[in-house]
PDB file of C-alpha atoms and ligand atoms in Angstrom:
ATOM      1  CA  MET X   1       0.076  -0.036  -0.106  1.00 96.00           C
ATOM      2  CA  ILE X   2       1.209   3.361  -0.797  1.00 97.00           C
ATOM      3  CA  LEU X   3       1.375   5.997   2.217  1.00 98.00           C
ATOM      4  CA  PRO X   4       0.952   9.787   1.981  1.00 98.00           C
ATOM      5  CA  ILE X   5       4.453  11.329   2.475  1.00 98.00           C
ATOM      6  CA  TYR X   6       4.090  13.958   5.409  1.00 98.00           C
ATOM      7  CA  THR X   7       5.699  17.355   4.388  1.00 98.00           C
ATOM      8  CA  TYR X   8       7.483  19.901   5.963  1.00 97.00           C
ATOM      9  CA  GLY X   9       5.122  21.734   8.723  1.00 96.00           C
ATOM     10  CA  GLN X  10       3.923  18.441   9.832  1.00 97.00           C
ATOM     11  CA  PRO X  11       4.610  18.295  13.640  1.00 97.00           C
ATOM     12  CA  VAL X  12       5.632  14.486  13.483  1.00 98.00           C
ATOM     13  CA  LEU X  13       8.639  15.595  11.395  1.00 98.00           C
ATOM     14  CA  ARG X  14      10.008  17.479  14.386  1.00 98.00           C
ATOM     15  CA  LYS X  15       9.597  14.764  16.909  1.00 98.00           C
ATOM     16  CA  VAL X  16      12.380  12.690  18.322  1.00 98.00           C
ATOM     17  CA  ALA X  17      11.408   9.167  17.273  1.00 98.00           C
ATOM     18  CA  GLU X  18      11.213   6.239  19.693  1.00 98.00           C
ATOM     19  CA  ASP X  19      12.974   2.921  19.510  1.00 98.00           C
ATOM     20  CA  ILE X  20      10.325   0.057  19.052  1.00 98.00           C
ATOM     21  CA  THR X  21      10.384  -3.624  20.154  1.00 97.00           C
ATOM     22  CA  PRO X  22       9.704  -6.697  17.772  1.00 96.00           C
ATOM     23  CA  ASP X  23       6.257  -7.079  18.815  1.00 96.00           C
ATOM     24  CA  TYR X  24       5.477  -3.700  17.285  1.00 98.00           C
ATOM     25  CA  PRO X  25       2.107  -4.458  15.501  1.00 97.00           C
ATOM     26  CA  GLU X  26       1.908  -5.279  11.838  1.00 98.00           C
ATOM     27  CA  LEU X  27       5.679  -4.202  11.240  1.00 98.00           C
ATOM     28  CA  ASP X  28       6.768  -6.745   8.423  1.00 98.00           C
ATOM     29  CA  THR X  29       3.297  -4.857   6.405  1.00 98.00           C
ATOM     30  CA  LEU X  30       4.453  -1.356   7.225  1.00 98.00           C
ATOM     31  CA  ILE X  31       8.070  -1.952   6.005  1.00 98.00           C
ATOM     32  CA  GLN X  32       6.832  -3.500   2.903  1.00 98.00           C
ATOM     33  CA  ASN X  33       4.508  -0.145   2.746  1.00 98.00           C
ATOM     34  CA  MET X  34       7.313   1.868   3.075  1.00 98.00           C
ATOM     35  CA  TYR X  35       9.209   0.238   0.279  1.00 98.00           C
ATOM     36  CA  GLU X  36       6.142   0.525  -1.975  1.00 98.00           C
ATOM     37  CA  THR X  37       6.007   4.190  -1.015  1.00 98.00           C
ATOM     38  CA  LEU X  38       9.745   4.768  -1.608  1.00 98.00           C
ATOM     39  CA  GLU X  39       9.376   3.316  -5.206  1.00 97.00           C
ATOM     40  CA  ARG X  40       6.225   5.305  -5.950  1.00 97.00           C
ATOM     41  CA  SER X  41       8.079   8.547  -5.131  1.00 97.00           C
ATOM     42  CA  GLU X  42      11.413   7.547  -6.674  1.00 95.00           C
ATOM     43  CA  GLY X  43      13.143   8.231  -3.651  1.00 96.00           C
ATOM     44  CA  ILE X  44      16.440   6.371  -2.133  1.00 98.00           C
ATOM     45  CA  GLY X  45      15.526   7.058   1.283  1.00 98.00           C
ATOM     46  CA  LEU X  46      12.519   6.974   3.608  1.00 98.00           C
ATOM     47  CA  ALA X  47      12.078   7.699   7.561  1.00 99.00           C
ATOM     48  CA  ALA X  48       8.938   6.458   9.583  1.00 98.00           C
ATOM     49  CA  PRO X  49       8.478  10.230  10.441  1.00 98.00           C
ATOM     50  CA  GLN X  50       7.827  10.845   7.223  1.00 98.00           C
ATOM     51  CA  ILE X  51       4.862   8.465   6.954  1.00 98.00           C
ATOM     52  CA  GLY X  52       3.531  10.189  10.344  1.00 98.00           C
ATOM     53  CA  LEU X  53       5.047   7.374  12.686  1.00 98.00           C
ATOM     54  CA  PRO X  54       7.460   8.879  15.289  1.00 98.00           C
ATOM     55  CA  ILE X  55       9.399   5.627  15.532  1.00 98.00           C
ATOM     56  CA  ARG X  56      12.995   4.902  14.737  1.00 98.00           C
ATOM     57  CA  LEU X  57      12.492   2.958  11.218  1.00 98.00           C
ATOM     58  CA  VAL X  58      14.552   4.089   8.145  1.00 99.00           C
ATOM     59  CA  ILE X  59      14.653   2.115   4.775  1.00 98.00           C
ATOM     60  CA  ILE X  60      17.329   3.048   2.333  1.00 98.00           C
ATOM     61  CA  ASN X  61      17.284   1.536  -1.397  1.00 98.00           C
ATOM     62  CA  LEU X  62      20.817   2.597  -3.187  1.00 98.00           C
ATOM     63  CA  ASP X  63      20.317  -0.031  -5.872  1.00 97.00           C
ATOM     64  CA  VAL X  64      18.318   2.428  -7.596  1.00 96.00           C
ATOM     65  CA  ILE X  65      21.317   4.547  -8.172  1.00 96.00           C
ATOM     66  CA  SER X  66      23.633   1.583  -8.942  1.00 96.00           C
ATOM     67  CA  GLU X  67      24.125   2.827 -12.603  1.00 96.00           C
ATOM     68  CA  ASP X  68      25.918   5.664 -11.518  1.00 96.00           C
ATOM     69  CA  MET X  69      27.250   4.086  -8.323  1.00 96.00           C
ATOM     70  CA  PRO X  70      28.119   0.364  -8.824  1.00 97.00           C
ATOM     71  CA  GLU X  71      29.258  -0.325  -5.434  1.00 97.00           C
ATOM     72  CA  TYR X  72      25.860   0.073  -4.270  1.00 97.00           C
ATOM     73  CA  LYS X  73      24.369  -2.602  -6.695  1.00 98.00           C
ATOM     74  CA  GLY X  74      21.814  -4.392  -4.573  1.00 98.00           C
ATOM     75  CA  TYR X  75      22.112  -2.098  -1.483  1.00 98.00           C
ATOM     76  CA  ILE X  76      18.538  -2.183  -0.078  1.00 98.00           C
ATOM     77  CA  HIS X  77      18.382  -2.141   3.713  1.00 98.00           C
ATOM     78  CA  THR X  78      16.067  -1.749   6.836  1.00 98.00           C
ATOM     79  CA  PHE X  79      17.185  -0.091   9.665  1.00 98.00           C
ATOM     80  CA  ILE X  80      15.299  -0.531  13.046  1.00 98.00           C
ATOM     81  CA  ASN X  81      16.257   1.657  16.289  1.00 98.00           C
ATOM     82  CA  ALA X  82      18.818   3.479  14.241  1.00 98.00           C
ATOM     83  CA  HIS X  83      21.344   5.669  16.074  1.00 98.00           C
ATOM     84  CA  ILE X  84      24.598   7.882  14.972  1.00 98.00           C
ATOM     85  CA  VAL X  85      26.925   7.196  17.874  1.00 98.00           C
ATOM     86  CA  GLU X  86      29.912   8.662  16.254  1.00 98.00           C
ATOM     87  CA  TYR X  87      30.860  11.262  13.927  1.00 98.00           C
ATOM     88  CA  ASP X  88      34.178  11.405  12.083  1.00 98.00           C
ATOM     89  CA  GLU X  89      34.751  15.262  12.015  1.00 96.00           C
ATOM     90  CA  THR X  90      38.331  14.999  10.521  1.00 97.00           C
ATOM     91  CA  GLU X  91      36.765  15.093   6.957  1.00 97.00           C
ATOM     92  CA  LYS X  92      33.835  16.857   5.872  1.00 98.00           C
ATOM     93  CA  ASP X  93      32.318  17.287   2.331  1.00 96.00           C
ATOM     94  CA  SER X  94      29.199  18.864   0.581  1.00 97.00           C
ATOM     95  CA  SER X  95      26.788  17.464  -1.876  1.00 97.00           C
ATOM     96  CA  GLU X  96      23.363  18.368  -3.154  1.00 97.00           C
ATOM     97  CA  GLU X  97      20.461  16.820  -0.955  1.00 98.00           C
ATOM     98  CA  GLY X  98      16.764  16.885  -1.466  1.00 98.00           C
ATOM     99  CA  CYS X  99      13.950  15.208   0.638  1.00 98.00           C
ATOM    100  CA  LEU X 100      10.399  13.554  -0.223  1.00 98.00           C
ATOM    101  CA  SER X 101       9.191  15.911   2.539  1.00 98.00           C
ATOM    102  CA  LEU X 102      10.375  19.023   1.285  1.00 98.00           C
ATOM    103  CA  PRO X 103       9.498  18.742  -2.602  1.00 97.00           C
ATOM    104  CA  GLY X 104      11.380  21.015  -4.842  1.00 95.00           C
ATOM    105  CA  LEU X 105      14.024  21.945  -2.646  1.00 96.00           C
ATOM    106  CA  HIS X 106      17.784  20.882  -3.439  1.00 97.00           C
ATOM    107  CA  GLU X 107      20.553  22.454  -1.504  1.00 97.00           C
ATOM    108  CA  LYS X 108      24.380  21.432  -0.869  1.00 97.00           C
ATOM    109  CA  VAL X 109      24.693  20.153   2.567  1.00 98.00           C
ATOM    110  CA  VAL X 110      27.846  19.908   4.743  1.00 97.00           C
ATOM    111  CA  ARG X 111      28.669  16.552   6.457  1.00 98.00           C
ATOM    112  CA  PRO X 112      31.140  14.387   7.855  1.00 98.00           C
ATOM    113  CA  ARG X 113      32.522  11.665   5.500  1.00 98.00           C
ATOM    114  CA  ARG X 114      32.159   9.238   7.854  1.00 98.00           C
ATOM    115  CA  ILE X 115      30.021   8.030  10.900  1.00 98.00           C
ATOM    116  CA  ARG X 116      29.480   5.061  13.375  1.00 98.00           C
ATOM    117  CA  VAL X 117      26.160   3.658  13.371  1.00 98.00           C
ATOM    118  CA  GLN X 118      24.078   1.213  15.517  1.00 98.00           C
ATOM    119  CA  TYR X 119      20.991  -0.370  14.207  1.00 98.00           C
ATOM    120  CA  LEU X 120      18.955  -3.662  14.319  1.00 98.00           C
ATOM    121  CA  ASP X 121      18.139  -5.213  10.607  1.00 98.00           C
ATOM    122  CA  GLU X 122      14.675  -6.831  10.038  1.00 96.00           C
ATOM    123  CA  LYS X 123      15.358  -9.974  12.003  1.00 96.00           C
ATOM    124  CA  PHE X 124      16.365  -7.414  15.004  1.00 98.00           C
ATOM    125  CA  GLU X 125      19.922  -8.858  14.439  1.00 98.00           C
ATOM    126  CA  PRO X 126      22.497  -5.676  16.355  1.00 98.00           C
ATOM    127  CA  HIS X 127      24.852  -3.913  14.007  1.00 98.00           C
ATOM    128  CA  ASP X 128      27.604  -1.367  14.852  1.00 98.00           C
ATOM    129  CA  GLU X 129      29.801  -0.253  12.112  1.00 98.00           C
ATOM    130  CA  TRP X 130      31.349   2.722  10.429  1.00 98.00           C
ATOM    131  CA  VAL X 131      30.170   3.703   7.154  1.00 98.00           C
ATOM    132  CA  ASP X 132      31.370   6.262   4.676  1.00 97.00           C
ATOM    133  CA  GLY X 133      30.931   8.148   1.617  1.00 96.00           C
ATOM    134  CA  TYR X 134      27.711   8.482  -0.124  1.00 97.00           C
ATOM    135  CA  LEU X 135      25.854   5.914   2.171  1.00 98.00           C
ATOM    136  CA  ALA X 136      27.004   7.784   5.195  1.00 98.00           C
ATOM    137  CA  ARG X 137      25.386  11.156   3.375  1.00 98.00           C
ATOM    138  CA  VAL X 138      22.229   9.210   3.028  1.00 98.00           C
ATOM    139  CA  MET X 139      21.937   7.773   6.567  1.00 98.00           C
ATOM    140  CA  GLN X 140      22.834  11.194   8.064  1.00 98.00           C
ATOM    141  CA  HIS X 141      20.207  12.393   6.001  1.00 98.00           C
ATOM    142  CA  GLU X 142      17.498   9.530   7.297  1.00 98.00           C
ATOM    143  CA  PHE X 143      18.728   9.185  10.692  1.00 98.00           C
ATOM    144  CA  ASP X 144      18.446  12.983  11.055  1.00 98.00           C
ATOM    145  CA  HIS X 145      14.560  12.628  10.560  1.00 98.00           C
ATOM    146  CA  LEU X 146      14.668  10.538  13.961  1.00 98.00           C
ATOM    147  CA  GLU X 147      15.947  13.591  15.519  1.00 98.00           C
ATOM    148  CA  GLY X 148      13.336  15.805  14.336  1.00 98.00           C
ATOM    149  CA  GLN X 149      15.865  17.269  11.716  1.00 98.00           C
ATOM    150  CA  VAL X 150      15.493  18.208   8.116  1.00 98.00           C
ATOM    151  CA  PHE X 151      18.426  18.799   5.402  1.00 98.00           C
ATOM    152  CA  THR X 152      17.779  22.588   5.614  1.00 98.00           C
ATOM    153  CA  ASP X 153      18.181  22.617   9.230  1.00 98.00           C
ATOM    154  CA  HIS X 154      22.303  22.192   8.344  1.00 97.00           C
ATOM    155  CA  LEU X 155      22.311  25.394   6.189  1.00 97.00           C
ATOM    156  CA  THR X 156      23.952  28.323   7.261  1.00 93.00           C
ATOM    157  CA  GLY X 157      24.025  31.866   6.108  1.00 92.00           C
ATOM    158  CA  LEU X 158      22.940  33.098   3.024  1.00 93.00           C
ATOM    159  CA  ARG X 159      21.412  29.807   1.939  1.00 93.00           C
ATOM    160  CA  LYS X 160      19.280  29.365   5.121  1.00 94.00           C
ATOM    161  CA  THR X 161      17.779  33.013   4.235  1.00 94.00           C
ATOM    162  CA  MET X 162      17.221  31.918   0.686  1.00 93.00           C
ATOM    163  CA  VAL X 163      15.255  28.891   1.343  1.00 96.00           C
ATOM    164  CA  LYS X 164      12.988  30.492   3.716  1.00 96.00           C
ATOM    165  CA  GLY X 165      10.524  31.509   1.118  1.00 95.00           C
ATOM    166  CA  LYS X 166      10.296  28.264  -0.355  1.00 95.00           C
ATOM    167  CA  LEU X 167       9.761  26.534   3.351  1.00 96.00           C
ATOM    168  CA  ASN X 168       7.071  28.866   3.626  1.00 96.00           C
ATOM    169  CA  GLY X 169       5.272  27.810   0.410  1.00 94.00           C
ATOM    170  CA  LEU X 170       5.625  24.166   1.708  1.00 95.00           C
ATOM    171  CA  LEU X 171       3.814  25.219   4.762  1.00 94.00           C
ATOM    172  CA  LYS X 172       1.214  26.704   2.971  1.00 92.00           C
ATOM    173  CA  GLY X 173       0.905  23.584   0.449  1.00 91.00           C
ATOM    174  CA  ASP X 174       2.267  25.753  -2.307  1.00 91.00           C
ATOM    175  CA  PHE X 175       4.174  23.235  -4.401  1.00 93.00           C
ATOM    176  CA  ARG X 176       3.952  20.441  -7.022  1.00 92.00           C
ATOM    177  CA  CYS X 177       4.765  16.657  -6.726  1.00 93.00           C
ATOM    178  CA  SER X 178       4.103  13.472  -8.227  1.00 95.00           C
ATOM    179  CA  TYR X 179       3.143  11.315  -5.413  1.00 97.00           C
ATOM    180  CA  LYS X 180       0.812  11.458  -2.462  1.00 96.00           C
ATOM    181  CA  VAL X 181       1.299  13.702   0.349  1.00 96.00           C
ATOM    182  CA  LYS X 182      -0.074  14.754   3.474  1.00 95.00           C
ATOM    183  CA  VAL X 183       0.103  18.625   4.140  1.00 94.00           C
ATOM    184  CA  ARG X 184      -0.429  20.511   7.349  1.00 86.00           C
ATOM    185  CA  ARG X 185      -3.920  22.122   7.433  1.00 74.00           C
TER     186      ARG X 185
HETATM  187 NI1   NI U   1      14.645  13.380   3.929  1.00 92.12          NI
END
């Protein structure tokens, strides 16, 4: 089932999301629905708050960009109770990001190149890994959603000022996109 994507201004996007337990109701169906929703909206990652649920659940599909980045061929993963536990601040880079909850906005964001993450996979097996490169960027973007943050929060100075008008437009529902959304009314 395709779920509506909650857009900028929805309070759930500003909540710190909670860990879940294996008995969370209909978790498999929820994850399946999130993959269908991600595919329909042609995104590479989706966090549960973006479909209105303040829980620490994220899916990432980098297989869809593997023509450009072959190292991510087959990379489709679910992250439960995901947390970033360490940032390697020694090296940062800047790259353009967008977000299904902020349709029409694309801005360069500076982020550390390497992070340490802890999460459970779909079988609730624990993982603790250092991740780098493009995956580290996507994880930071998605896991930020679990902390009530969106990518424009990282902008500074002139860029921050420049996006204000667009963010106000999103609040008013003044945008177009090709997938189903839920705007705050
Ligand atoms: Ni996003």
